mmCIF file of C-alpha atoms in Angstrom:
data_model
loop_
_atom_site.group_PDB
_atom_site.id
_atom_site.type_symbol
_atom_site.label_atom_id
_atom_site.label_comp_id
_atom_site.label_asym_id
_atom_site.label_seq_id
_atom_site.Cartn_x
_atom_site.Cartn_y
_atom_site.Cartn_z
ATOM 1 C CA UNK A 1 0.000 0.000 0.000
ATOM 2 C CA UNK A 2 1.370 3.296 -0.832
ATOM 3 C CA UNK A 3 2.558 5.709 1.707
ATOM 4 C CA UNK A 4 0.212 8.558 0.824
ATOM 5 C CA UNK A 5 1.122 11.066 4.118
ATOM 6 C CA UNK A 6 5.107 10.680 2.700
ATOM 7 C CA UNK A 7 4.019 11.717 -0.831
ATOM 8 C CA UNK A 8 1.589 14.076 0.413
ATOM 9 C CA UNK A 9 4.059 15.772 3.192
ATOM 10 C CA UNK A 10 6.675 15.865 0.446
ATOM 11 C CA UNK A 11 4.516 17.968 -2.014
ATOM 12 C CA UNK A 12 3.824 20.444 0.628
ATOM 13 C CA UNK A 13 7.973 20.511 1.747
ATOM 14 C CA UNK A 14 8.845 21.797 -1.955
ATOM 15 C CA UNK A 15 5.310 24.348 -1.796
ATOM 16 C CA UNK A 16 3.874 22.258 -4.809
ATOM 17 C CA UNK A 17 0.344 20.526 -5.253
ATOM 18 C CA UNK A 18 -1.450 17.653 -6.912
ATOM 19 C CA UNK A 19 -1.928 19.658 -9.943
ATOM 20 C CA UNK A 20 1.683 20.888 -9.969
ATOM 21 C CA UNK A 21 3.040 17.492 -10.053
ATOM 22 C CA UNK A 22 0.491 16.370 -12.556
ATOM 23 C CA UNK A 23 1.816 19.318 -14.550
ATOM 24 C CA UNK A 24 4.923 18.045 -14.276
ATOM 25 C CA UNK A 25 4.197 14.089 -14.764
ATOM 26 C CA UNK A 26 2.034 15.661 -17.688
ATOM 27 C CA UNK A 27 -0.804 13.661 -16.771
ATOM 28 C CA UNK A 28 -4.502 14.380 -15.538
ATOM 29 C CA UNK A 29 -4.995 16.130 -11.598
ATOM 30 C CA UNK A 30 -7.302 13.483 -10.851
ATOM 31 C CA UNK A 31 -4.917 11.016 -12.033
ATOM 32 C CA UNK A 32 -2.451 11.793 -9.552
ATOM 33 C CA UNK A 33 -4.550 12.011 -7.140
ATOM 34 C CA UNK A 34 -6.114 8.736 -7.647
ATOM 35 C CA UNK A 35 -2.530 7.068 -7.374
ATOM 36 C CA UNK A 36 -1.220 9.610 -4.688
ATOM 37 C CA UNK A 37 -4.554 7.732 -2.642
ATOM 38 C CA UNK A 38 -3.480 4.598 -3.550
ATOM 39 C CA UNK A 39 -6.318 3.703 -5.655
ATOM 40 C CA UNK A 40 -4.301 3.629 -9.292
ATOM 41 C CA UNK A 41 -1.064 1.739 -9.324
ATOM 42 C CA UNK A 42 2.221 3.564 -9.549
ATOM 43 C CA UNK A 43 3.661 2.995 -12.996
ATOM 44 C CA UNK A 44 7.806 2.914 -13.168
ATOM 45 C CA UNK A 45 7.811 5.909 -15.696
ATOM 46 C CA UNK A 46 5.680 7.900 -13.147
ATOM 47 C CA UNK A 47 7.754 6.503 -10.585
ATOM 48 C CA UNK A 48 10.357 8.214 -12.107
ATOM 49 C CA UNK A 49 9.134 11.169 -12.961
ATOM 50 C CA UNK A 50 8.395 11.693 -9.082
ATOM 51 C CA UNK A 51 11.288 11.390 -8.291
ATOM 52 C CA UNK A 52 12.774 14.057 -10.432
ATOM 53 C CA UNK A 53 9.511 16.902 -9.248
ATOM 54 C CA UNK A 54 11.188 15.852 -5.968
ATOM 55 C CA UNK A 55 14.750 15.363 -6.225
ATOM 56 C CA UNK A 56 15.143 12.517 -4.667
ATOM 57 C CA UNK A 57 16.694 9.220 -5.228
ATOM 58 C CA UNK A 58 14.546 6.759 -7.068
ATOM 59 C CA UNK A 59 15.373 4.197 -3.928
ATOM 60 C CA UNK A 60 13.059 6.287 -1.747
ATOM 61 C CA UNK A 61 10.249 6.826 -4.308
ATOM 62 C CA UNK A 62 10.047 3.277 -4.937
ATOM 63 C CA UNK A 63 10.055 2.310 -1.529
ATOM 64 C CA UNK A 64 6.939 4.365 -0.563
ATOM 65 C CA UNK A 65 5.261 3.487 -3.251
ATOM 66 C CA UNK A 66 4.537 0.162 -1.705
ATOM 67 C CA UNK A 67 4.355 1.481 2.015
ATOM 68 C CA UNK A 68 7.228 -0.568 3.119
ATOM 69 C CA UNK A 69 10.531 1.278 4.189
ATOM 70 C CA UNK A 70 11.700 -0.733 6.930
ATOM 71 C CA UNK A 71 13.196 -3.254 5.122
ATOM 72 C CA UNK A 72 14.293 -6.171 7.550
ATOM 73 C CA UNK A 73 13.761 -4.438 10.778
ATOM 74 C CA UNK A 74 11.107 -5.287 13.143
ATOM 75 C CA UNK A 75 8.583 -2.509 14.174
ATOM 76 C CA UNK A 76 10.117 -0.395 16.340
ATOM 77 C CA UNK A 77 13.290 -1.043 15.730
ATOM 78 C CA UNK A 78 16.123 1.222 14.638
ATOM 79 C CA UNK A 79 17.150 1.306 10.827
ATOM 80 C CA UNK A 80 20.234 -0.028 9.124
ATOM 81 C CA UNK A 81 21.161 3.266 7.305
ATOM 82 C CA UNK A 82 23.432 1.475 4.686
ATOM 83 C CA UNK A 83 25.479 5.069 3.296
ATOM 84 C CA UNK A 84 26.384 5.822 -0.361
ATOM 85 C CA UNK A 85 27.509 2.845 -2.660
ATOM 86 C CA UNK A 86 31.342 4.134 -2.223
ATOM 87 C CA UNK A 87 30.511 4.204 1.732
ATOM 88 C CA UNK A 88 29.651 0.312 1.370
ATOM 89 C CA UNK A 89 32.424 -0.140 -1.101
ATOM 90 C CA UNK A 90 34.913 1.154 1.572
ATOM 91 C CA UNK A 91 32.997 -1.305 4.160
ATOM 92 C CA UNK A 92 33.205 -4.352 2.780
ATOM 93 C CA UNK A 93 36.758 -4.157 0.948
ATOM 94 C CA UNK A 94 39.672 -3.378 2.990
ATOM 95 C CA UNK A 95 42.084 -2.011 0.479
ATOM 96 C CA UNK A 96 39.326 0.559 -0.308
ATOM 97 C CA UNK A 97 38.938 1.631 3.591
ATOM 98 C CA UNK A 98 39.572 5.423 4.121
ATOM 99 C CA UNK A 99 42.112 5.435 7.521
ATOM 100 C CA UNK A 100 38.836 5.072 10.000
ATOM 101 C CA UNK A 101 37.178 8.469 8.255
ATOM 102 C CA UNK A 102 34.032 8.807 9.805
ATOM 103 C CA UNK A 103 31.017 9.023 7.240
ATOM 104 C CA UNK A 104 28.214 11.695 7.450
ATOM 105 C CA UNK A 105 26.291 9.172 9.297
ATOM 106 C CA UNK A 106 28.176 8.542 11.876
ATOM 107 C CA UNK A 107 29.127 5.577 11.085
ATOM 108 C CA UNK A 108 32.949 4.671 11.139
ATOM 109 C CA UNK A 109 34.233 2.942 8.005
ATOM 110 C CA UNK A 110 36.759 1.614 9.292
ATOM 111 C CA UNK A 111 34.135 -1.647 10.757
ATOM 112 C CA UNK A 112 33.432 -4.191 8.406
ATOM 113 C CA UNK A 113 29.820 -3.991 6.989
ATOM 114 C CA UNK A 114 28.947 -7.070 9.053
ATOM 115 C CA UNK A 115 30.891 -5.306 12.527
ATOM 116 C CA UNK A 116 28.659 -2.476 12.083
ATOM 117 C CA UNK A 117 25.287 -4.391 11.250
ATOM 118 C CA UNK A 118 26.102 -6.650 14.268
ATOM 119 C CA UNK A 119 24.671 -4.277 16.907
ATOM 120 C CA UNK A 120 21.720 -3.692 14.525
ATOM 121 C CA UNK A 121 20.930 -7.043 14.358
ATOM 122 C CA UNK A 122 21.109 -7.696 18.046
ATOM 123 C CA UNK A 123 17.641 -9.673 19.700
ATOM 124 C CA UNK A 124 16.165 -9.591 16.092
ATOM 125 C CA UNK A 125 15.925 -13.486 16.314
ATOM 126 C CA UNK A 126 15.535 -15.582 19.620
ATOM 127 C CA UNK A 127 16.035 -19.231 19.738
ATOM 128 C CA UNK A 128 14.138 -21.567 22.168
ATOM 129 C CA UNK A 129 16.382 -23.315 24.810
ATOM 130 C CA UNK A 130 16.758 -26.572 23.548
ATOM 131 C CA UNK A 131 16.467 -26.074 19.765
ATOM 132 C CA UNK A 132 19.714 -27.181 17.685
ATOM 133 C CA UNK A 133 19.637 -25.355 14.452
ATOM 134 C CA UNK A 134 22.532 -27.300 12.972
ATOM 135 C CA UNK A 135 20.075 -30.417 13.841
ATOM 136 C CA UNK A 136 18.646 -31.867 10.489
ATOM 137 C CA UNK A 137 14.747 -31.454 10.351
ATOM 138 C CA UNK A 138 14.636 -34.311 8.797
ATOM 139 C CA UNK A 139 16.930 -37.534 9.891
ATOM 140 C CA UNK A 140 16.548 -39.420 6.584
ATOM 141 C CA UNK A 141 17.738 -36.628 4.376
ATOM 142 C CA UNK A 142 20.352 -35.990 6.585
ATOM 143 C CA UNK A 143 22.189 -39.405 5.769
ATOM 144 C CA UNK A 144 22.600 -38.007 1.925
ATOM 145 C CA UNK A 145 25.504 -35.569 3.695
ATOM 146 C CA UNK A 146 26.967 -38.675 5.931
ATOM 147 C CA UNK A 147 30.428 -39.696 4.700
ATOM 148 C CA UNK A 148 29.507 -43.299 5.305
ATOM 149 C CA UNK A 149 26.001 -43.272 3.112
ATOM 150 C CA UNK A 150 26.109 -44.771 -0.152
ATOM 151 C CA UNK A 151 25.032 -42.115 -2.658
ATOM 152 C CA UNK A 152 21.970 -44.228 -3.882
ATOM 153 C CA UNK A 153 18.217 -43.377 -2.755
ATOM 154 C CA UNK A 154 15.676 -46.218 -2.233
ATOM 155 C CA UNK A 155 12.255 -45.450 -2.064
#
């Protein structure tokens, strides 16, 4: 479902209306309003073309226009804000890393990506006492990986 109060509160942030961006989009007022509403899908030219009236990335037009932004997160929990492409470049290769710079975020590059989504990720998944994960669901299948199993199925 679209995120109509994002679309809405970003039209008023730039002083512009339905009709403005409609202008823009060079489509009909109502049409744009219908889809602002969420009652006419979003096509991917339109998509684009909001994104430009706004000047914003594509990323965030897209993900509003189905309502979901948090990604993985749980409600209520804090977002991953993943940085520029050159930010996650730096991250995840080491002979890219910047001398522990410090990006606009926050966020220091010098940490892995997976140091820095550790903490993020932290009570996102709870395992029952007792339950082995590395235990095969099921014990037949399971003898396909043993060493000692001939490699031949019998039904």
């Amino acid at each position: 479902m679209i995120d109509s109060a994002w679309f809405y509160r970003q039209l008023e942030a730039r002083g512009g209306s339905v009709r403005d961006l409609a202008r823009f989009l060079e489509l009909d007022p109502s049409s744009v309003s219908r889809m602002l509403r969420g009652e006419r899908k979003m096509s991917a030219e339109e998509q684009d073309g909001i994104a430009a009236y706004f000047g914003l990335p594509l990323a965030d037009v897209a993900a509003r226009r189905k309502g979901e932004t948090t990604g993985f997160s749980e409600p209520g929990q804090e977002p991953f804000a993943m940085g520029s492409e050159m930010e996650m470049v730096r991250a995840i290769r080491p002979e890219h890393r910047s001398g522990g710079r410090t990006s606009p975020q926050g966020s220091d590059t010098s940490l892995s990506f997976f140091e820095r989504i550790r903490s993020k990720m932290a009570g996102t998944v709870t395992v029952m006492p007792g339950v082995d994960l590395t235990e095969p669901a099921d014990p037949d299948w399971a003898r396909v990986y043993d060493e000692d199993h001939d490699k031949t199925f019998r039904f």
